[in-house]
Coordinates of C-alpha atoms in Angstrom, one line a residue:
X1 CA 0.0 0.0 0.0
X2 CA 2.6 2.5 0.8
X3 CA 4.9 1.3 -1.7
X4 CA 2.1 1.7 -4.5
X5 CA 1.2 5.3 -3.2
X6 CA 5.6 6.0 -3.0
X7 CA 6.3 6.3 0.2
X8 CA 8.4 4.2 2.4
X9 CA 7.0 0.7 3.4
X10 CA 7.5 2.3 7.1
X11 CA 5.7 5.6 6.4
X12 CA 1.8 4.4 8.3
X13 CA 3.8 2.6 10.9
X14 CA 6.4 5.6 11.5
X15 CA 3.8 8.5 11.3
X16 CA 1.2 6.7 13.3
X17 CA 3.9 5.7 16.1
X18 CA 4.4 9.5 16.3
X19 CA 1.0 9.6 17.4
X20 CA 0.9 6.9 20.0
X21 CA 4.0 8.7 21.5
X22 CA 2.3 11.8 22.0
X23 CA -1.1 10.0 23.2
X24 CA 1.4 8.5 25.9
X25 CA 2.9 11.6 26.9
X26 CA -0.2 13.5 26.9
X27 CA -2.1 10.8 28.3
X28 CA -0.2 10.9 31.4
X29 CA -0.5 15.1 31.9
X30 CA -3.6 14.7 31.4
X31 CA -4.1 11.8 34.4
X32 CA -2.7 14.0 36.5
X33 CA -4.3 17.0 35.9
X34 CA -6.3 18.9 38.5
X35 CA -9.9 18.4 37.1
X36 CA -11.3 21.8 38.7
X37 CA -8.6 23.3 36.5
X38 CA -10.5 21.4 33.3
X39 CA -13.8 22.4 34.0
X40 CA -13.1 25.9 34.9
X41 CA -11.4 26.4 31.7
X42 CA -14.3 24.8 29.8
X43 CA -15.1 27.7 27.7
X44 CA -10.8 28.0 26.9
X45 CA -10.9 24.3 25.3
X46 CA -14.1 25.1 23.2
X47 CA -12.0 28.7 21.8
X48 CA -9.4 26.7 21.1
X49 CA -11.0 24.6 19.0
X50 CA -13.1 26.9 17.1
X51 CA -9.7 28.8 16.2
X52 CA -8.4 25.7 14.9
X53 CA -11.8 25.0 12.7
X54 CA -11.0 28.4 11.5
X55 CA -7.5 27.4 10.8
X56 CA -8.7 24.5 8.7
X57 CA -11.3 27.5 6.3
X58 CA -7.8 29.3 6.0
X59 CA -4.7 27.0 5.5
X60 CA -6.7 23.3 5.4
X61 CA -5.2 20.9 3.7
X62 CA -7.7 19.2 1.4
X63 CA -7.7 15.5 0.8
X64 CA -9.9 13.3 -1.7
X65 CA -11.8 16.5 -1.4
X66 CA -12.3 17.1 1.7
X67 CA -10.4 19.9 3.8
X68 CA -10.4 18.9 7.6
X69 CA -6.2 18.8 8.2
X70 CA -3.7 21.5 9.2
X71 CA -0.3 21.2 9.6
X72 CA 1.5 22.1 12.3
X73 CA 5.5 21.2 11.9
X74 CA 5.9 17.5 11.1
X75 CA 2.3 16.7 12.6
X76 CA -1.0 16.4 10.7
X77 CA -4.0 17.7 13.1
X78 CA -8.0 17.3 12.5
X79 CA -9.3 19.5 14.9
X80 CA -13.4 17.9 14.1
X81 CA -12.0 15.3 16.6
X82 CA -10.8 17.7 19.1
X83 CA -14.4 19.2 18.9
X84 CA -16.2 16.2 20.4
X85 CA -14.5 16.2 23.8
X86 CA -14.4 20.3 24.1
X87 CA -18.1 20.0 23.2
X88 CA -18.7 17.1 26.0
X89 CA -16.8 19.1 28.8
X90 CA -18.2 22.2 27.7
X91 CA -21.7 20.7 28.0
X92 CA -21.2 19.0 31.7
X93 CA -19.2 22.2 33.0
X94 CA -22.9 24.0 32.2
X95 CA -25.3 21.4 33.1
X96 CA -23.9 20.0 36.4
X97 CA -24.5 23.4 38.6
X98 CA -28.1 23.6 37.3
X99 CA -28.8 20.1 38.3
X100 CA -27.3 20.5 41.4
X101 CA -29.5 23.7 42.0
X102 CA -32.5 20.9 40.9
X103 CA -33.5 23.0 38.2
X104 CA -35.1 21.1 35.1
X105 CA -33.6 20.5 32.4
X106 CA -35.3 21.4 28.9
X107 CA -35.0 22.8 25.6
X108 CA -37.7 22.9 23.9
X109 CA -39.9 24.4 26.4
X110 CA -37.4 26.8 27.9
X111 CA -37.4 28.0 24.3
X112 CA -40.8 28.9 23.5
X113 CA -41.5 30.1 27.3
X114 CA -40.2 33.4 27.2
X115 CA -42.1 34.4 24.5
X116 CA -45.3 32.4 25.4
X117 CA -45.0 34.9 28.9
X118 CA -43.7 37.6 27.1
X119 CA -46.4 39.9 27.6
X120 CA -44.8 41.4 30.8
X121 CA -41.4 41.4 30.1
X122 CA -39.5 43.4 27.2
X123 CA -38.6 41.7 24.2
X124 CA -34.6 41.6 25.1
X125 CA -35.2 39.9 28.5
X126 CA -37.2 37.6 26.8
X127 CA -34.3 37.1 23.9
X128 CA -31.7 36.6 26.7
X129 CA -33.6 33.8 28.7
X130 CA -33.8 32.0 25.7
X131 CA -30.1 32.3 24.6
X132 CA -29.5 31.1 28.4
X133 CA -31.6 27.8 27.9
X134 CA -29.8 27.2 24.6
X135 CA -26.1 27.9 26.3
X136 CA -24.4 24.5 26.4
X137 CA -25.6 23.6 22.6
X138 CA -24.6 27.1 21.1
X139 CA -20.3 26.2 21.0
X140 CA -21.3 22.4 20.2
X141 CA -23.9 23.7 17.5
X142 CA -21.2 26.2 16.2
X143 CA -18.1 23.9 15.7
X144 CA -20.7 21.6 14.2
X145 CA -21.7 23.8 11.5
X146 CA -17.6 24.5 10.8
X147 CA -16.9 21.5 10.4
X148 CA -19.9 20.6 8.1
X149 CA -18.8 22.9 5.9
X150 CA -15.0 20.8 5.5
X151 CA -17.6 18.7 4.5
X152 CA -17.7 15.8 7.2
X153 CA -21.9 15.2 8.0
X154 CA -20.8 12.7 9.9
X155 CA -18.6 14.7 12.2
X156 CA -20.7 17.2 12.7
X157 CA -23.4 14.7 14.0
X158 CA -21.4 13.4 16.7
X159 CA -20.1 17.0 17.7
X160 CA -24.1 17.9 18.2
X161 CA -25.1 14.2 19.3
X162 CA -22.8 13.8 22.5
X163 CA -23.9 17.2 24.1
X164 CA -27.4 16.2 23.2
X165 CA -27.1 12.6 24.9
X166 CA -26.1 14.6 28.0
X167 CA -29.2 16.6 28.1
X168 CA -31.2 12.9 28.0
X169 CA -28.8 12.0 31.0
X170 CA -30.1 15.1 32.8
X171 CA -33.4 14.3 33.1
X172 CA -35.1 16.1 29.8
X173 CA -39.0 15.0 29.4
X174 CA -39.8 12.4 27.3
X175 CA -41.5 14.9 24.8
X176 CA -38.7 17.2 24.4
X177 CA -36.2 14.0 23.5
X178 CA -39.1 12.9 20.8
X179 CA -39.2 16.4 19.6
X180 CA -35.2 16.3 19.6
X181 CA -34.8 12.9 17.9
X182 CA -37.9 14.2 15.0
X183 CA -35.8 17.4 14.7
X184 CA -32.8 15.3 14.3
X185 CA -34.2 13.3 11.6
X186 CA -35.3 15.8 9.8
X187 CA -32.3 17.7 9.6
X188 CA -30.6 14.8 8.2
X189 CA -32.9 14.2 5.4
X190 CA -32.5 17.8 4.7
X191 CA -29.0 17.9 4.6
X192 CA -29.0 14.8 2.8
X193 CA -31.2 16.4 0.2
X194 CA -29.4 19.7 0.1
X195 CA -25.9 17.3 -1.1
X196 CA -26.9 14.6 -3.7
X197 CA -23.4 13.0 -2.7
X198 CA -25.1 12.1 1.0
X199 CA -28.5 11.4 -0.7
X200 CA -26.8 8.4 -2.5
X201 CA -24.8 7.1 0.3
X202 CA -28.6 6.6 1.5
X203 CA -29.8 5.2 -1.3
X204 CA -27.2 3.0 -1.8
X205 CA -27.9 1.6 2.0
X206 CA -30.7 -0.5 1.1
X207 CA -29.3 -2.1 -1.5
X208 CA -25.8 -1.7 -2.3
X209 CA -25.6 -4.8 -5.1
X210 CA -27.4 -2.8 -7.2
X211 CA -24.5 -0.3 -7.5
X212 CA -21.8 -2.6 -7.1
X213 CA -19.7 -0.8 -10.2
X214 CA -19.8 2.7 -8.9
X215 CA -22.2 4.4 -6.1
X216 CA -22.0 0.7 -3.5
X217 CA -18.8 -0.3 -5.0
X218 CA -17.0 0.1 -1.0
X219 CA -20.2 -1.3 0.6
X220 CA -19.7 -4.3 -1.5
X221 CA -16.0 -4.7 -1.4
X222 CA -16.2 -4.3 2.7
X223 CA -19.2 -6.9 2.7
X224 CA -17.1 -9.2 0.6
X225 CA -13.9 -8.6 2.8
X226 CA -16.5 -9.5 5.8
X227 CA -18.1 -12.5 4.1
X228 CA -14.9 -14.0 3.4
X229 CA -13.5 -14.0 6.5
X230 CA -16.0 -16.8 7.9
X231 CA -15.4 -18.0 11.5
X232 CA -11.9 -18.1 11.8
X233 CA -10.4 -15.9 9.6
X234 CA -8.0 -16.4 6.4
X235 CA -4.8 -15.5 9.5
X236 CA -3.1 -12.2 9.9
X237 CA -1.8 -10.7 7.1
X238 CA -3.2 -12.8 4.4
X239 CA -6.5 -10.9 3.6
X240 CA -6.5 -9.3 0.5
X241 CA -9.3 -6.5 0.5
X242 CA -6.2 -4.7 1.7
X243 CA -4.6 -4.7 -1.4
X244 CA -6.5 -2.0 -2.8
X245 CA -9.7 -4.0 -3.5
X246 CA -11.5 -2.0 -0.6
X247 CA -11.5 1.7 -0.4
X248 CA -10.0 3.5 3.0
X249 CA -8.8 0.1 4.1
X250 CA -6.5 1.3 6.7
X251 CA -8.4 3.9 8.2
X252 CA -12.7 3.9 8.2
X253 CA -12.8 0.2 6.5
X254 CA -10.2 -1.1 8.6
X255 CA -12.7 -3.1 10.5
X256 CA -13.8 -4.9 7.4
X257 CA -9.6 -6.2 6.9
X258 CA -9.9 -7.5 10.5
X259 CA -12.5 -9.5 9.8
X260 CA -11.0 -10.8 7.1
X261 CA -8.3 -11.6 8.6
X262 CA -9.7 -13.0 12.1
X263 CA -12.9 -14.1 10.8
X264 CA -16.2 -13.9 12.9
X265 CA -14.8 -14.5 16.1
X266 CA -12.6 -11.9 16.3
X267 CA -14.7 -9.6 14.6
X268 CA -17.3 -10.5 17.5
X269 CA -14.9 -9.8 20.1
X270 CA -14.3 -6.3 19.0
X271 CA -17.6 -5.1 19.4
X272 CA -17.9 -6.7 22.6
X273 CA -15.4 -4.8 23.6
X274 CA -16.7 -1.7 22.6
X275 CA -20.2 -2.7 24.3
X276 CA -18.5 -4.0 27.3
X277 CA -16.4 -0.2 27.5
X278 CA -20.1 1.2 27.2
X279 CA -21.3 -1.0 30.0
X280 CA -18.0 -0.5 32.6
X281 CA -18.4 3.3 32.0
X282 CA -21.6 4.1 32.8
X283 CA -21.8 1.3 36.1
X284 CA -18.8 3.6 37.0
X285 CA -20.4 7.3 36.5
X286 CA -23.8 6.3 37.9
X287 CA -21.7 5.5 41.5
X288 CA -20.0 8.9 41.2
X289 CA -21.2 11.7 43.6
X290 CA -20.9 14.4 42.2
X291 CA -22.8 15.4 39.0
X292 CA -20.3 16.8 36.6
X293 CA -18.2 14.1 36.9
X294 CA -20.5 11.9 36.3
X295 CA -21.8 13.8 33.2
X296 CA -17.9 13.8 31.5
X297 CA -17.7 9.9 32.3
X298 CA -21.3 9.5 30.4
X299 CA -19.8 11.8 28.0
X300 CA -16.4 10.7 27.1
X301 CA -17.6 7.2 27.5
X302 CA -20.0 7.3 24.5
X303 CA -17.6 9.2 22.6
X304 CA -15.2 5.6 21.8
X305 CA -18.3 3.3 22.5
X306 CA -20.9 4.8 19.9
X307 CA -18.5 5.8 17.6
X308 CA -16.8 2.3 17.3
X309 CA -20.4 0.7 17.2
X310 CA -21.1 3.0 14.3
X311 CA -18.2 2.2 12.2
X312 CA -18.8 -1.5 12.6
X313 CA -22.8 -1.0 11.4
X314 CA -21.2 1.1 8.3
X315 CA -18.7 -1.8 7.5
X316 CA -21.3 -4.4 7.5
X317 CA -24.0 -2.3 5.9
X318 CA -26.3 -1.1 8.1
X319 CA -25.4 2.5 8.1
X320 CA -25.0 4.7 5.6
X321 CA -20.9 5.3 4.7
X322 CA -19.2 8.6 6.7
X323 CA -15.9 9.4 8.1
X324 CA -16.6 8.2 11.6
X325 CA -13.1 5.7 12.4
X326 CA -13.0 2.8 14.6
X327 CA -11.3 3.7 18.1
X328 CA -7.9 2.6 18.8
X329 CA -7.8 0.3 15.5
X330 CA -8.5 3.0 12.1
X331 CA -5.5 4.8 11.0
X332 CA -5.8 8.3 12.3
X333 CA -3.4 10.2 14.1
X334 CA -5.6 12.8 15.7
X335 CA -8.1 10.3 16.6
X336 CA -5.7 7.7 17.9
X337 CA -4.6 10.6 20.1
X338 CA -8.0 12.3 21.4
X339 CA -9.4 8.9 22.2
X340 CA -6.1 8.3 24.3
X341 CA -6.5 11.6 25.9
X342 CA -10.5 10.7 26.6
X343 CA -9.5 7.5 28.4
X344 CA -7.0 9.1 30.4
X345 CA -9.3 11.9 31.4
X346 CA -12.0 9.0 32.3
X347 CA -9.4 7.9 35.0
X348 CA -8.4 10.9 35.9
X349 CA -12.4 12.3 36.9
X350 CA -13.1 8.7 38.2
X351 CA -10.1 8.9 40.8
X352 CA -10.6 12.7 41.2
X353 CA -14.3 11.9 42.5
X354 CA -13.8 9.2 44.6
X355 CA -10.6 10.6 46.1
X356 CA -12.9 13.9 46.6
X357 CA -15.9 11.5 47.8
X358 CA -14.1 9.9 50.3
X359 CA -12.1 12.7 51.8
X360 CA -15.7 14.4 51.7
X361 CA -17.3 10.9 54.3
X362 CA -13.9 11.3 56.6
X363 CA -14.3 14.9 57.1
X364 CA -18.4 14.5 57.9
X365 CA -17.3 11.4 60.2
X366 CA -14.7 13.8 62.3
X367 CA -17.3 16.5 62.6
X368 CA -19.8 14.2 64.1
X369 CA -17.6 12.7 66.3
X370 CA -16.5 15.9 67.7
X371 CA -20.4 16.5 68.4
X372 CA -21.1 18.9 65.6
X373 CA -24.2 18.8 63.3
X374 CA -23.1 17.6 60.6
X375 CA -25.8 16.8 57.4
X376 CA -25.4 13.4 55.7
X377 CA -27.4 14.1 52.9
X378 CA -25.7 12.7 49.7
X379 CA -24.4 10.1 51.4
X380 CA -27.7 8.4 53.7
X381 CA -30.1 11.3 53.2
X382 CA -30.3 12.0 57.2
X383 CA -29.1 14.9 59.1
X384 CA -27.2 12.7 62.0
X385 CA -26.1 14.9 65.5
X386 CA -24.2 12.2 67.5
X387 CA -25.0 11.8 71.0
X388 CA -22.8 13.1 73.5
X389 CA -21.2 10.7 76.3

């Protein structure tokens, strides 16, 4: 593959050891960063980002016409990936005070309130409550729409869908996430529309045989690669979908090569994994006690999960073909990298909280014992005023 394309026989292996470096390195600065310092700098990580969307409108680098790169020195960076995490801690840094205050948490309601009751109140006030109800979606909805524009649809979905999932976590009526998921739909038909390109990827879902020479020619090639496979496997290395038979083999494909290559079993265990990761992170943020943690795990958690589960139904056909990579295992520096820095930022809230948690119990535990009141809310839900001997 990099022989054919001339470069050294080294160059994905070099350029994507780089990356794992660098995931190592920041990996551990990140585990051991002070997680008050994260989310108080929320609103830092999302300007950040958007400068580097802007970069990409300015000095992108376009491939197979798309223009999501910039280079900075000897490293490639795709800053749509950096969005989905500056979006999830943006999102939990915003909603965690008003749950803790027990306010409700809704959209579509809070929207139309303030003019519903506007009677009484001046337009502006009205026009500012409403911006305030829409906060945490306005930087996700923002770097969405940059990034749409590279084009990547698929991108841009997960940059809006993440914050959005976090909203469900917070308690939003059923009616509102009905209304969100219609509103959802209907946005992607009619960006699908608006791009005939995106409108055929659809068509072509339902039956990709019937464009096997040109619009379904990678849906076929990856079912092939997939079908061929069979329980086992044909061994490492002796696929050959790889061979330039399958389109983007290495890097949103590369699932269909390891199935190929390890057959159904293996194929199998890789989306267990990915379920399992789903399952493990949420047990853990639902015993965390305090709510923005909880809200990043949730978060960060469905960032490698979904996405992984994602690329595994577009591989085997059941969802239409976008630029979504399989965690840990497509080719992709950036992505290697911000899914390293997600896990590592998993670990580091999850020891944060239960350092913070426990410190939290032994303090309460000394108070009562020196015959204070001391109020045992979060933890038993009792107010408890030890007896004095």
């Amino acid at each position: 593959m990099d022989l054919h394309s001339g470069d050294s026989a080294y160059y994905h292996i070099l350029n994507h050891s780089i990356y794992l470096i660098l995931g190592i390195i920041g990996s551990v600065i990140v585990s051991r960063c002070n997680d008050v310092f994260i989310r108080k700098h929320s609103l830092l990580w999302v300007g950040i980002t958007l400068l580097l969307l802007l970069a990409v409108v300015v000095a992108g680098r376009t491939v197979n016409g798309a223009t999501r790169w910039i280079q900075i020195g000897p490293v490639s960076l795709q800053p749509s990936e950096i969005a989905k995490v500056s979006g999830i801690i943006w999102t939990a840094s915003y909603l965690a005070p008003k749950l803790d205050k027990k306010e409700k948490i809704t959209i579509f309601y809070r929207f139309f309130k303030p003019f519903i009751h506007s009677r009484s109140k001046r337009k502006s006030d009205s026009f500012s409550a409403m911006i305030g109800y829409f906060k945490p979606l306005i930087a996700p909805f923002i770097m969405a729409v940059m990034v749409l524009m590279q084009p990547d649809m698929g991108t841009a979905g997960m940059i809006i869908f993440f914050p959005g999932f976090l909203y469900i976590m917070s308690g939003m009526p059923i009616k509102e996430i009905i209304w969100g998921i219609t509103a959802a739909i209907g946005g992607f038909f009619l960006l699908a529309l608006i791009e005939p390109y995106r409108w055929d990827r659809v068509i072509v879902l339902w039956d990709p045989f019937s464009h096997a020479r040109d619009l379904g020619y990678q849906t076929v090639q990856s079912l092939i690669a997939v079908g061929s496979g069979g329980i086992f496997g044909q061994g490492l290395g002796q696929g050959l979908s790889k061979f330039l038979y399958l389109p983007e083999q290495y890097t949103d494909f590369a699932y269909a090569v390891f199935s190929q290559e390890f057959g159904f079993i293996g194929s199998v265990c890789i989306l267990i994994l990915y379920v399992a990761f789903l399952c493990c992170g949420f047990s853990v943020a639902r015993q965390l006690k305090y709510t923005y943690h909880a809200l990043l795990v949730y978060g960060l958690t469905m960032l490698i999960s979904i996405q992984g589960i994602i690329n595994i139904a577009m591989v085997i056909g059941c969802f239409p073909v976008t630029g979504i990579p399989l965690p840990f295992i497509s080719y992709g520096g950036t992505s290697l990298l911000i899914n390293m820095l997600a896990v590592a930022l998993i670990y580091n809230t999850v020891t944060k909280s239960l350092y913070r948690s426990d410190m939290e119990e032994r303090r309460t535990y000394i108070a009562a014992m020196e015959g204070k009141l001391v109020s045992l809310d979060k933890i038993s839900g009792t107010v408890f005023h030890p007896e004095n001997k």
